Coordinates of C-alpha atoms in Angstrom, one line a residue:
M1224 CA 22.9 -6.8 -3.7
R1225 CA 26.0 -6.4 -6.5
Y1226 CA 23.7 -7.5 -9.9
F1227 CA 20.3 -6.1 -8.1
A1228 CA 22.5 -2.2 -8.3
D1229 CA 23.6 -2.8 -12.2
L1230 CA 20.2 -3.9 -12.5
L1231 CA 19.4 -0.5 -11.8
A1232 CA 22.3 2.0 -13.3
K1233 CA 20.4 -0.6 -17.1
L1234 CA 17.0 0.4 -16.3
I1235 CA 18.2 3.9 -15.2
L1236 CA 21.2 4.9 -17.6
T1237 CA 19.2 3.7 -21.1
S1238 CA 16.3 5.1 -22.8
S1239 CA 15.2 3.1 -24.8
R1240 CA 12.1 0.7 -24.3
N1241 CA 13.5 -2.8 -25.3
A1242 CA 16.5 -2.7 -23.5
K1243 CA 14.7 -2.2 -20.2
I1244 CA 13.3 -5.3 -21.2
E1245 CA 15.3 -6.8 -22.1
A1246 CA 17.9 -5.9 -19.0
L1247 CA 14.9 -7.0 -16.5
V1248 CA 14.8 -10.8 -18.3
S1249 CA 18.6 -11.4 -18.6
Y1250 CA 18.1 -10.6 -14.3
F1251 CA 14.7 -12.6 -13.5
C1252 CA 16.5 -15.6 -15.8
N1253 CA 20.3 -15.7 -14.2
T1254 CA 18.6 -14.4 -10.0
P1255 CA 16.9 -16.9 -7.9
D1256 CA 14.3 -16.9 -5.9
P1257 CA 13.0 -14.7 -4.0
D1258 CA 15.6 -12.5 -4.6
R1259 CA 14.2 -11.9 -7.6
G1260 CA 10.5 -11.5 -6.2
Y1261 CA 11.5 -8.7 -4.1
A1262 CA 14.2 -7.8 -6.3
L1263 CA 10.8 -7.0 -9.6
A1264 CA 7.8 -5.5 -6.4
A1265 CA 11.0 -3.0 -4.9
I1266 CA 11.1 -1.7 -9.0
T1267 CA 6.8 -1.9 -9.3
R1268 CA 6.9 0.1 -6.1
D1269 CA 5.0 -2.5 -4.2
L1270 CA 7.6 -2.9 -1.4
T1271 CA 7.9 -1.0 1.1
L1272 CA 10.1 -1.5 3.9
K1273 CA 9.8 0.4 7.2
N1274 CA 12.6 0.2 9.6
L1275 CA 15.2 2.5 8.1
K1276 CA 14.7 6.6 7.6
P1277 CA 15.5 9.1 5.5
S1278 CA 16.0 10.9 8.7
G1279 CA 18.6 7.9 10.4
L1280 CA 20.3 7.4 6.9
R1281 CA 20.9 11.9 7.7
A1282 CA 22.7 10.9 10.9
L1283 CA 24.6 7.6 10.6
V1284 CA 26.2 10.1 7.0
T1285 CA 26.6 13.4 9.3
E1286 CA 28.4 11.0 11.8
R1287 CA 30.9 10.5 8.9
V1288 CA 30.5 13.6 7.6
D1289 CA 30.2 17.3 7.7
P1290 CA 27.1 18.5 8.4
E1291 CA 27.1 22.1 6.6
L1292 CA 28.8 20.0 4.1
F1293 CA 26.1 17.0 3.1
A1294 CA 23.6 19.9 3.1
M1295 CA 25.4 21.2 0.9
S1296 CA 25.7 18.8 -0.9
Y1297 CA 22.2 17.6 -1.0
D1298 CA 20.4 21.1 -1.6
Y1299 CA 23.0 20.7 -5.2
V1300 CA 22.1 17.4 -6.2
G1301 CA 18.6 17.2 -5.0
D1302 CA 18.4 13.4 -4.0
M1303 CA 18.9 12.3 -0.7
A1304 CA 19.4 8.3 -1.8
E1305 CA 22.3 9.7 -4.0
T1306 CA 23.8 12.4 -2.2
I1307 CA 24.6 9.7 1.3
A1308 CA 25.6 7.6 -2.3
L1309 CA 28.0 10.3 -3.5
I1310 CA 29.8 11.4 0.0
W1311 CA 30.1 8.7 1.9
P1312 CA 33.7 8.0 2.4
E1313 CA 35.3 5.3 0.7
E1314 CA 37.8 3.0 2.1
P1315 CA 39.1 1.0 -1.2
R1316 CA 41.7 -0.9 1.0
H1317 CA 39.1 -2.7 2.8
K1318 CA 36.2 -3.9 0.8
S1319 CA 35.3 -7.1 0.9
A1320 CA 32.9 -7.9 -2.2
D1321 CA 31.8 -11.0 0.5
A1322 CA 30.2 -8.2 3.4
L1323 CA 27.4 -7.3 1.2
P1324 CA 23.4 -9.2 1.5
G1325 CA 21.8 -10.0 -0.9
V1326 CA 18.4 -8.9 -1.9
T1327 CA 16.2 -11.2 0.0
D1328 CA 18.9 -10.8 3.2
F1329 CA 19.0 -6.9 2.6
I1330 CA 15.4 -6.7 3.5
S1331 CA 15.1 -9.8 6.2
K1332 CA 17.9 -7.9 8.0
V1333 CA 16.8 -4.3 7.1
E1334 CA 13.0 -5.2 8.8
S1335 CA 14.0 -7.5 11.8
C1336 CA 16.7 -5.7 13.6
P1337 CA 16.9 -3.4 16.5
K1338 CA 17.6 0.1 15.4
C1339 CA 21.0 0.0 17.0
D1340 CA 22.0 -3.0 15.7
L1341 CA 20.3 -2.1 12.8
D1342 CA 23.2 1.4 12.2
K1343 CA 25.9 -0.3 12.8
W1344 CA 24.7 -2.9 9.4
I1345 CA 23.7 -0.3 7.6
S1346 CA 28.1 1.4 8.6
T1347 CA 29.3 -2.1 7.3
W1348 CA 27.1 -2.9 4.3
F1349 CA 28.1 0.7 3.1
D1350 CA 31.6 -0.2 3.9
N1351 CA 32.3 -2.8 1.7
A1352 CA 29.7 -0.9 -0.9
S1353 CA 30.2 1.1 -4.0
A1354 CA 27.8 4.0 -5.2
K1355 CA 25.8 2.7 -7.4
E1356 CA 25.9 -0.4 -4.6
R1357 CA 24.6 2.5 -1.8
W1358 CA 22.4 4.0 -3.8
A1359 CA 20.6 0.6 -4.4
M1360 CA 20.3 0.3 -1.3
I1361 CA 19.6 3.6 0.1
K1362 CA 16.0 3.8 -2.3
L1363 CA 15.2 -0.3 -2.3
A1364 CA 15.3 0.5 2.2
T1365 CA 13.3 4.1 1.8
G1366 CA 11.4 3.7 -0.9
G1367 CA 11.2 6.1 -4.4
L1368 CA 12.7 3.6 -6.7
R1369 CA 12.3 5.4 -9.9
V1370 CA 14.6 4.2 -13.2
G1371 CA 12.3 5.0 -16.1
V1372 CA 10.1 1.2 -15.8
S1373 CA 5.9 1.5 -14.5
A1374 CA 4.3 -1.4 -13.5
R1375 CA 3.7 -2.4 -17.2
L1376 CA 6.1 -2.4 -18.5
A1377 CA 7.8 -4.5 -15.5
K1378 CA 5.2 -7.1 -16.6
T1379 CA 6.0 -7.2 -19.9
A1380 CA 9.2 -8.3 -19.0
L1381 CA 8.0 -11.4 -17.5
A1382 CA 5.6 -12.2 -20.4
R1383 CA 8.4 -11.8 -21.9
H1384 CA 10.2 -14.1 -19.8
G1385 CA 7.7 -16.6 -19.7
G1386 CA 6.4 -16.7 -23.3
Q1387 CA 3.1 -15.3 -22.1
E1388 CA 1.0 -13.2 -22.8
L1389 CA 0.9 -10.0 -21.0
E1390 CA -3.0 -9.3 -20.2
E1391 CA -2.4 -12.6 -18.0
I1392 CA 0.0 -11.9 -15.9
E1393 CA -2.4 -8.5 -15.5
K1394 CA -5.3 -10.6 -14.9
I1395 CA -4.2 -12.3 -12.0
W1396 CA -1.6 -9.1 -10.6
H1397 CA -3.0 -8.3 -8.0
G1398 CA -4.0 -11.5 -6.2
L1399 CA -0.5 -12.0 -6.3
D1400 CA 2.0 -12.2 -3.2
M1401 CA 5.4 -11.3 -3.2
P1402 CA 8.2 -12.3 -3.9
Y1403 CA 6.0 -13.7 -7.0
T1404 CA 7.5 -18.0 -6.6
S1405 CA 4.1 -19.6 -7.7
L1406 CA 4.0 -16.5 -10.4
F1407 CA 7.7 -17.0 -11.8
A1408 CA 7.0 -21.4 -11.3
W1409 CA 4.6 -20.4 -13.6
L1410 CA 7.1 -18.5 -16.0
D1411 CA 9.4 -21.3 -15.7
G1412 CA 7.1 -23.7 -16.5
H1413 CA 7.6 -25.5 -13.3
G1414 CA 4.5 -25.1 -12.4
D1415 CA 0.7 -23.9 -13.6
K1416 CA -1.0 -20.0 -13.2
P1417 CA -1.4 -19.2 -10.0
Q1418 CA -5.3 -18.8 -9.5
I1419 CA -6.1 -15.9 -7.5
K1420 CA -10.2 -15.5 -5.8
A1421 CA -11.0 -13.0 -8.4
N1422 CA -13.9 -11.0 -5.8
Q1423 CA -11.3 -10.6 -3.0
T1424 CA -9.1 -8.0 -5.1
F1425 CA -8.4 -5.8 -7.4
H1426 CA -8.0 -6.3 -11.3
P1427 CA -6.2 -4.3 -13.3
M1428 CA -8.2 -0.6 -15.4
M1429 CA -9.1 -0.9 -18.3
L1430 CA -7.8 3.4 -19.7
S1431 CA -8.6 5.9 -22.6
N1432 CA -7.0 7.6 -25.0
P1433 CA -7.3 12.1 -25.8
L1434 CA -9.4 12.6 -27.9
D1435 CA -8.6 14.0 -31.4
S1436 CA -11.2 15.7 -32.8
D1437 CA -9.8 16.7 -36.2
R1438 CA -8.3 13.9 -37.0
D1439 CA -10.2 10.8 -35.4
F1440 CA -13.4 11.8 -36.1
Q1441 CA -12.3 11.2 -39.7
R1442 CA -11.8 8.0 -39.1
L1443 CA -14.4 6.5 -36.6
D1444 CA -18.1 5.8 -37.1
P1445 CA -20.7 7.2 -34.5
A1446 CA -23.1 4.5 -35.2
S1447 CA -20.1 2.2 -33.7
Y1448 CA -19.4 3.9 -30.8
D1449 CA -21.4 4.5 -27.8
A1450 CA -21.2 8.2 -25.5
E1451 CA -22.0 9.0 -21.7
W1452 CA -20.7 11.9 -19.3
K1453 CA -17.2 12.4 -18.4
W1454 CA -18.1 12.2 -14.8
D1455 CA -16.1 14.5 -12.3
G1456 CA -14.8 11.9 -9.7
I1457 CA -12.7 9.0 -8.9
R1458 CA -11.8 6.2 -10.9
V1459 CA -12.9 3.0 -8.7
Q1460 CA -13.4 -0.6 -8.4
L1461 CA -16.1 -2.9 -6.4
V1462 CA -15.7 -5.7 -5.5
I1463 CA -18.8 -7.1 -3.9
D1464 CA -19.0 -10.8 -2.4
N1465 CA -21.9 -11.7 -1.1
G1466 CA -23.7 -13.2 -3.1
G1467 CA -24.7 -16.4 -1.0
S1468 CA -24.9 -14.7 2.5
N1469 CA -28.1 -12.5 4.1
N1470 CA -28.6 -9.3 5.0
G1471 CA -27.5 -10.0 8.5
D1472 CA -24.3 -11.3 7.8
R1473 CA -23.3 -9.2 4.8
V1474 CA -19.0 -8.7 4.0
P1475 CA -18.4 -5.5 3.2
A1476 CA -17.2 -4.6 -0.2
R1477 CA -14.0 -2.8 -1.0
I1478 CA -13.4 -0.5 -3.0
F1479 CA -10.3 0.7 -4.4
S1480 CA -8.8 3.5 -6.6
R1481 CA -7.8 3.2 -10.2
S1482 CA -4.0 2.0 -8.8
G1483 CA -4.6 -0.3 -6.3
D1484 CA -5.2 1.1 -3.5
D1485 CA -7.7 0.3 -0.5
I1486 CA -9.6 3.1 -0.2
S1487 CA -12.9 1.4 1.3
S1488 CA -12.1 2.2 5.1
A1489 CA -12.7 6.4 4.0
F1490 CA -15.9 4.7 2.8
P1491 CA -17.9 3.0 4.6
D1492 CA -21.6 4.4 3.5
V1493 CA -20.5 3.3 0.1
I1494 CA -19.5 -0.4 0.8
S1495 CA -21.4 -1.8 4.6
D1496 CA -24.2 -2.7 2.6
L1497 CA -24.1 -4.0 -1.0
S1498 CA -25.1 -6.6 -1.6
G1499 CA -24.5 -8.8 -5.2
N1500 CA -21.7 -11.0 -6.1
A1501 CA -19.3 -9.0 -8.9
V1502 CA -16.9 -6.4 -9.7
L1503 CA -17.6 -3.1 -11.0
D1504 CA -16.3 -0.5 -12.3
G1505 CA -17.3 3.7 -12.7
E1506 CA -17.1 6.9 -10.8
L1507 CA -17.0 7.5 -7.1
L1508 CA -18.9 10.9 -6.4
I1509 CA -20.5 13.0 -3.7
G1510 CA -24.2 13.1 -3.3
K1511 CA -26.7 14.9 -1.7
P1512 CA -28.0 14.1 1.9
T1513 CA -31.7 13.9 2.0
D1514 CA -33.5 15.2 4.9
S1515 CA -33.8 12.4 7.9
E1516 CA -37.2 12.5 8.4
L1517 CA -38.6 11.6 5.0
G1518 CA -35.3 8.4 4.2
T1519 CA -32.4 5.9 5.5
P1520 CA -29.2 7.1 6.3
E1521 CA -28.4 5.4 3.3
A1522 CA -30.9 7.2 0.4
I1523 CA -28.8 9.9 -0.7
Y1524 CA -30.2 11.9 -3.4
R1525 CA -27.7 10.9 -6.5
D1526 CA -27.3 14.4 -8.1
P1527 CA -23.0 14.5 -8.1
Q1528 CA -21.4 17.6 -6.2
P1529 CA -18.1 19.3 -8.0
F1530 CA -14.6 17.8 -7.2
N1531 CA -13.9 19.4 -4.6
Y1532 CA -16.3 18.1 -2.3
L1533 CA -15.6 14.7 -2.8
Q1534 CA -11.6 15.9 -2.8
Q1535 CA -12.8 17.1 1.2
R1536 CA -13.0 13.2 1.6
L1537 CA -10.1 12.0 0.3
N1538 CA -6.9 11.1 1.2
R1539 CA -8.2 10.2 4.7
K1540 CA -7.4 6.2 6.5
Q1541 CA -11.0 7.3 7.8
A1542 CA -14.8 9.0 7.8
A1543 CA -15.9 11.7 9.3
K1544 CA -18.6 11.5 11.4
K1545 CA -19.1 15.0 9.7
H1546 CA -17.8 14.3 5.9
L1547 CA -20.8 10.5 6.4
R1548 CA -23.3 13.1 7.3
D1549 CA -23.3 15.8 4.8
L1550 CA -20.8 14.7 1.8
P1551 CA -22.1 11.0 1.0
A1552 CA -20.8 8.6 -1.2
F1553 CA -21.8 7.3 -4.3
V1554 CA -20.5 4.8 -7.4
R1555 CA -21.9 5.7 -10.4
L1556 CA -21.5 2.7 -12.4
Y1557 CA -20.5 2.2 -16.3
D1558 CA -19.1 -1.5 -16.8
M1559 CA -18.3 -4.8 -15.1
L1560 CA -15.6 -7.8 -15.0
F1561 CA -16.8 -10.7 -13.6
D1562 CA -20.8 -11.3 -12.6
D1563 CA -21.0 -14.4 -9.5
D1564 CA -17.6 -15.4 -10.9
V1565 CA -17.7 -15.7 -14.4
D1566 CA -15.2 -13.2 -16.0
I1567 CA -16.8 -11.3 -18.6
R1568 CA -13.8 -8.9 -19.7
D1569 CA -13.9 -10.6 -22.6
L1570 CA -18.1 -10.1 -23.8
P1571 CA -18.8 -7.0 -26.0
L1572 CA -19.3 -3.3 -24.0
T1573 CA -22.7 -3.6 -24.6
V1574 CA -23.0 -7.4 -23.6
R1575 CA -21.2 -6.4 -19.7
R1576 CA -24.0 -2.5 -20.3
N1577 CA -26.7 -5.3 -19.9
R1578 CA -25.7 -7.4 -17.5
L1579 CA -24.7 -4.3 -15.4
A1580 CA -28.2 -3.2 -16.1
S1581 CA -29.1 -6.6 -15.3
F1582 CA -27.2 -6.5 -12.0
L1583 CA -27.8 -4.1 -10.4
K1584 CA -32.3 -4.4 -10.8
R1585 CA -31.5 -7.9 -9.2
H1586 CA -29.6 -6.2 -5.9
D1587 CA -30.6 -2.9 -4.2
N1588 CA -27.8 -1.4 -3.4
P1589 CA -28.9 2.8 -2.9
R1590 CA -25.5 3.9 -3.1
L1591 CA -25.3 2.8 -6.3
D1592 CA -26.6 3.7 -10.2
L1593 CA -26.0 3.0 -13.4
S1594 CA -24.2 5.7 -15.9
E1595 CA -26.3 6.4 -18.5
T1596 CA -25.6 6.7 -21.9
L1597 CA -26.1 9.1 -24.9
A1598 CA -28.8 8.9 -27.7
F1599 CA -26.6 10.9 -30.5
D1600 CA -26.5 10.0 -34.8
S1601 CA -23.5 12.0 -35.4
W1602 CA -20.0 13.7 -34.2
V1603 CA -21.5 17.3 -35.0
A1604 CA -24.4 16.3 -32.5
L1605 CA -21.8 15.0 -30.4
A1606 CA -20.4 17.7 -29.9
T1607 CA -23.0 20.2 -29.4
L1608 CA -24.1 17.7 -26.6
R1609 CA -20.5 17.9 -25.1
N1610 CA -20.8 21.8 -24.9
E1611 CA -24.4 21.9 -23.4
G1612 CA -23.1 19.7 -20.7
T1613 CA -19.4 21.5 -19.5
D1614 CA -21.2 24.5 -20.3
N1615 CA -24.2 24.1 -18.0
F1616 CA -24.3 20.7 -15.8
G1617 CA -20.4 21.0 -15.3
H1618 CA -20.0 18.1 -16.6
E1619 CA -15.6 17.7 -17.1
G1620 CA -16.3 15.9 -20.7
L1621 CA -17.4 12.5 -22.7
M1622 CA -16.2 9.4 -22.8
I1623 CA -16.9 7.7 -26.4
K1624 CA -16.4 4.3 -26.4
A1625 CA -16.7 1.3 -29.1
R1626 CA -20.1 -0.5 -28.5
D1627 CA -17.9 -4.2 -29.4
S1628 CA -14.8 -3.0 -27.2
T1629 CA -13.9 -5.8 -25.1
Y1630 CA -12.4 -4.6 -20.6
I1631 CA -8.5 -4.8 -21.5
A1632 CA -6.2 -3.7 -18.9
G1633 CA -4.2 -0.6 -19.5
R1634 CA -4.6 1.5 -22.4
P1635 CA -5.2 -0.3 -25.9
K1636 CA -5.6 2.7 -28.6
G1637 CA -9.0 3.0 -29.9
P1638 CA -11.0 1.1 -28.3
W1639 CA -12.6 4.5 -25.8
F1640 CA -12.1 8.0 -25.9
K1641 CA -11.9 10.7 -24.0
W1642 CA -13.3 14.2 -24.8
K1643 CA -12.2 16.6 -21.7
R1644 CA -13.5 20.0 -22.2
D1645 CA -11.3 22.9 -23.7
P1646 CA -9.3 24.0 -20.3
C1647 CA -9.9 27.4 -19.3
V1648 CA -6.7 30.0 -19.5
I1649 CA -6.3 33.0 -17.4
D1650 CA -3.1 35.6 -17.1
T1651 CA -1.6 35.6 -13.7
V1652 CA 2.1 37.2 -12.1
M1653 CA 4.7 34.7 -10.8
M1654 CA 5.1 35.4 -6.9
Y1655 CA 7.2 33.0 -6.1
A1656 CA 9.5 30.0 -7.7
Q1657 CA 11.2 27.5 -5.7
R1658 CA 13.5 24.4 -6.5
G1659 CA 12.7 21.4 -7.9
H1660 CA 14.0 17.8 -7.5
G1661 CA 15.7 15.5 -9.0
R1662 CA 17.1 16.4 -12.4
R1663 CA 15.1 19.5 -11.7
S1664 CA 17.2 20.3 -8.7
S1665 CA 19.3 22.9 -9.7
F1666 CA 16.3 25.5 -11.7
Y1667 CA 13.6 26.8 -9.5
S1668 CA 10.8 24.9 -11.4
D1669 CA 8.0 24.9 -9.2
F1670 CA 6.0 28.2 -8.9
T1671 CA 2.9 30.3 -7.5
F1672 CA 1.0 32.4 -9.6
G1673 CA -1.6 35.4 -9.1
V1674 CA -4.6 37.3 -9.2
W1675 CA -5.2 41.0 -8.8
N1676 CA -7.5 41.5 -5.9
G1677 CA -8.2 45.2 -6.2
N1678 CA -4.7 46.3 -5.3
E1679 CA -3.2 43.7 -4.2
I1680 CA -1.5 40.2 -6.1
V1681 CA -3.0 36.9 -4.4
P1682 CA -1.9 33.5 -4.3
V1683 CA -4.6 31.3 -6.4
G1684 CA -2.3 28.1 -8.2
K1685 CA 0.9 26.5 -7.7
A1686 CA 2.5 25.1 -11.6
Y1687 CA 5.1 23.1 -12.0
S1688 CA 4.5 21.7 -15.6
G1689 CA 3.6 22.5 -19.5
F1690 CA 6.8 24.5 -20.3
T1691 CA 9.7 23.3 -22.7
D1692 CA 13.1 22.1 -21.5
K1693 CA 14.0 25.5 -22.7
E1694 CA 11.9 27.3 -20.9
L1695 CA 12.4 26.4 -18.1
Q1696 CA 16.3 27.6 -17.6
E1697 CA 15.0 31.4 -19.9
L1698 CA 12.3 30.8 -16.1
D1699 CA 14.8 29.5 -13.9
K1700 CA 17.4 32.8 -15.3
W1701 CA 14.9 35.2 -15.0
V1702 CA 14.1 33.9 -11.4
R1703 CA 17.6 33.9 -9.9
E1704 CA 17.2 38.2 -11.8
H1705 CA 14.2 39.2 -10.4
T1706 CA 14.6 38.0 -6.1
T1707 CA 13.3 40.2 -4.0
D1708 CA 12.6 38.0 -1.1
R1709 CA 14.2 34.9 0.8
F1710 CA 11.9 32.1 2.8
G1711 CA 13.6 29.0 3.0
P1712 CA 14.1 27.1 0.0
V1713 CA 11.5 29.4 -1.7
R1714 CA 12.4 32.8 -3.9
G1715 CA 10.2 35.1 -3.4
V1716 CA 10.3 38.2 -7.0
E1717 CA 9.1 40.8 -8.7
K1718 CA 5.6 41.0 -10.0
V1719 CA 6.1 41.6 -13.2
L1720 CA 6.5 38.5 -15.6
V1721 CA 2.7 37.2 -16.7
V1722 CA 1.7 33.8 -17.3
E1723 CA -1.3 32.4 -19.1
L1724 CA -2.4 29.3 -16.7
A1725 CA -4.4 26.8 -17.7
F1726 CA -7.1 25.2 -15.7
D1727 CA -9.4 22.0 -16.0
N1728 CA -11.8 24.3 -13.5
A1729 CA -11.5 26.8 -10.2
H1730 CA -13.7 26.4 -7.2
D1731 CA -14.3 27.8 -3.8
S1732 CA -11.3 27.1 -1.1
P1733 CA -11.9 28.9 2.2
R1734 CA -8.1 27.4 3.4
H1735 CA -6.3 29.6 0.4
K1736 CA -5.5 33.4 1.4
S1737 CA -7.9 34.3 -2.8
G1738 CA -11.1 31.7 -1.4
V1739 CA -10.8 29.8 -5.1
A1740 CA -7.9 27.1 -5.6
L1741 CA -7.6 25.6 -9.3
R1742 CA -8.0 22.4 -10.2
F1743 CA -5.0 20.5 -12.6
P1744 CA -3.5 24.0 -13.1
R1745 CA -0.5 25.0 -15.4
I1746 CA 1.2 26.2 -17.7
H1747 CA 0.2 27.3 -21.1
R1748 CA 2.7 29.6 -22.0
I1749 CA 5.0 32.7 -21.0
R1750 CA 4.2 36.0 -22.1
W1751 CA 7.1 37.6 -21.5
D1752 CA 5.7 41.1 -23.2
K1753 CA 2.3 41.8 -21.1
P1754 CA 2.4 44.0 -18.5
A1755 CA 1.1 42.5 -15.1
A1756 CA -1.3 45.2 -15.0
E1757 CA -3.4 43.5 -17.3
A1758 CA -3.1 39.8 -15.6
D1759 CA -6.8 38.9 -14.8
T1760 CA -8.6 39.4 -11.2
L1761 CA -10.2 37.4 -8.7
E1762 CA -13.3 37.9 -9.5
N1763 CA -12.7 37.1 -13.2
I1764 CA -12.0 33.6 -12.0
R1765 CA -15.0 33.8 -9.4
S1766 CA -17.6 34.2 -12.8
L1767 CA -15.6 30.8 -14.0
I1768 CA -17.3 29.3 -10.9
G1769 CA -19.4 26.2 -11.7
R1770 CA -23.1 27.5 -11.6
H1771 CA -23.6 23.8 -10.8
A1772 CA -22.5 23.7 -7.5
D1773 CA -24.8 26.4 -6.3
D1774 CA -27.5 24.7 -7.0

């Protein structure tokens, strides 16, 4: 545990990417299996322990420390793990380093012990640990381990450790199980490369970069790129393994979010009857139900509806019958990773698209269709298409992809670009403020904003990004000086500060008092000079709601 805690401290205290990689490589080299594998899983946030809850830790620490002192300390520090690690009473004379568990022993004990025994173990470990070791154990048990290392950076360190290409690790990563002993055996030169079942696991996606039209169009040749609409849904990957089965014994496909979460159970209407053998990349969207007398339940109008329709079906373990009936889902496909059992990611985009089109012709899958490519002969012509699509049809923007691009996991620079529509901007009035978490725990950084509805201001959105550190200090100072009410951690403020709020679009929302909700709101500019009377009205925001929602 001491070495794991030392690793976490190094990762937190350095902002250097190379230094983080070196620290990880050193840990992988000097730590035996399975400790290094479980540590890797914790850092990539793939490890979940269920037996030790924050509430249990809070109860333990308040047996040792005055509850009021703990509450005040937690309010100031803003992170429970750090608060407990620092405030836990220490008795240096009675400490024994041998009493601390290894990473694997800690995980095994936490997951297998009855609660009455676990509390005793936790107390013993904490008594014999330093503050950073307590913090490491708490984070290991409760999750939320954020040490400035992304999953991709951890894989980069693995590649460096084993002298392999990052792309080779990316290709097999989601088919591996903790504690990754076969992976480390391969990287250490003691075993073969792990083999995974391509059509039964998630594969990391290829991502795009934002387009700088003024700079990028000067160096890009439009003849070398394809363009398609940026659909307003969520990116998903379909894994279908029904190539040799008959209709009567099809195995349900699986559908993964872009982060690799299996969301299949929430979308049985998409996956339950898919045929073929492939791994496909596309956009999950909501269509329109057909008249039950005219079509089968599987048949829908594949006419993409606004994002808030899809939002009603997200983050659910199971799909509601009403949603299956009224909000039928489908996937608009734009790429193919595997065709049957053949990995085609190293083929050019145009070839993959042709094989995808052929796949869709061979298999009758009514909940799948192909995203069209757009005809254009210049960037000026494409800009005109973009404006028409975003203004008249509610598209989120355009995707621009090199015709010869291979499918590379991660966000390579150059092959793919996203050209999103310009954000909407409105003048709002700050209504409420709440303190943040982590390094923002001492600042009021989470804000609620409203607009005029007649003679009252009604809330339309919350934002906690878009400002600089200097602006955060200014906003925090303003909130403290203009507080009018307190509601627990929330402060009501004088409704006089105008803030420009940028957002992607607006839609109807019966859950909000104003009746509207903003998508991806963020602070655009603080208008210290503007009077609140000149802020926007609810009527103005309603005029921004896309006509596509009413089609």
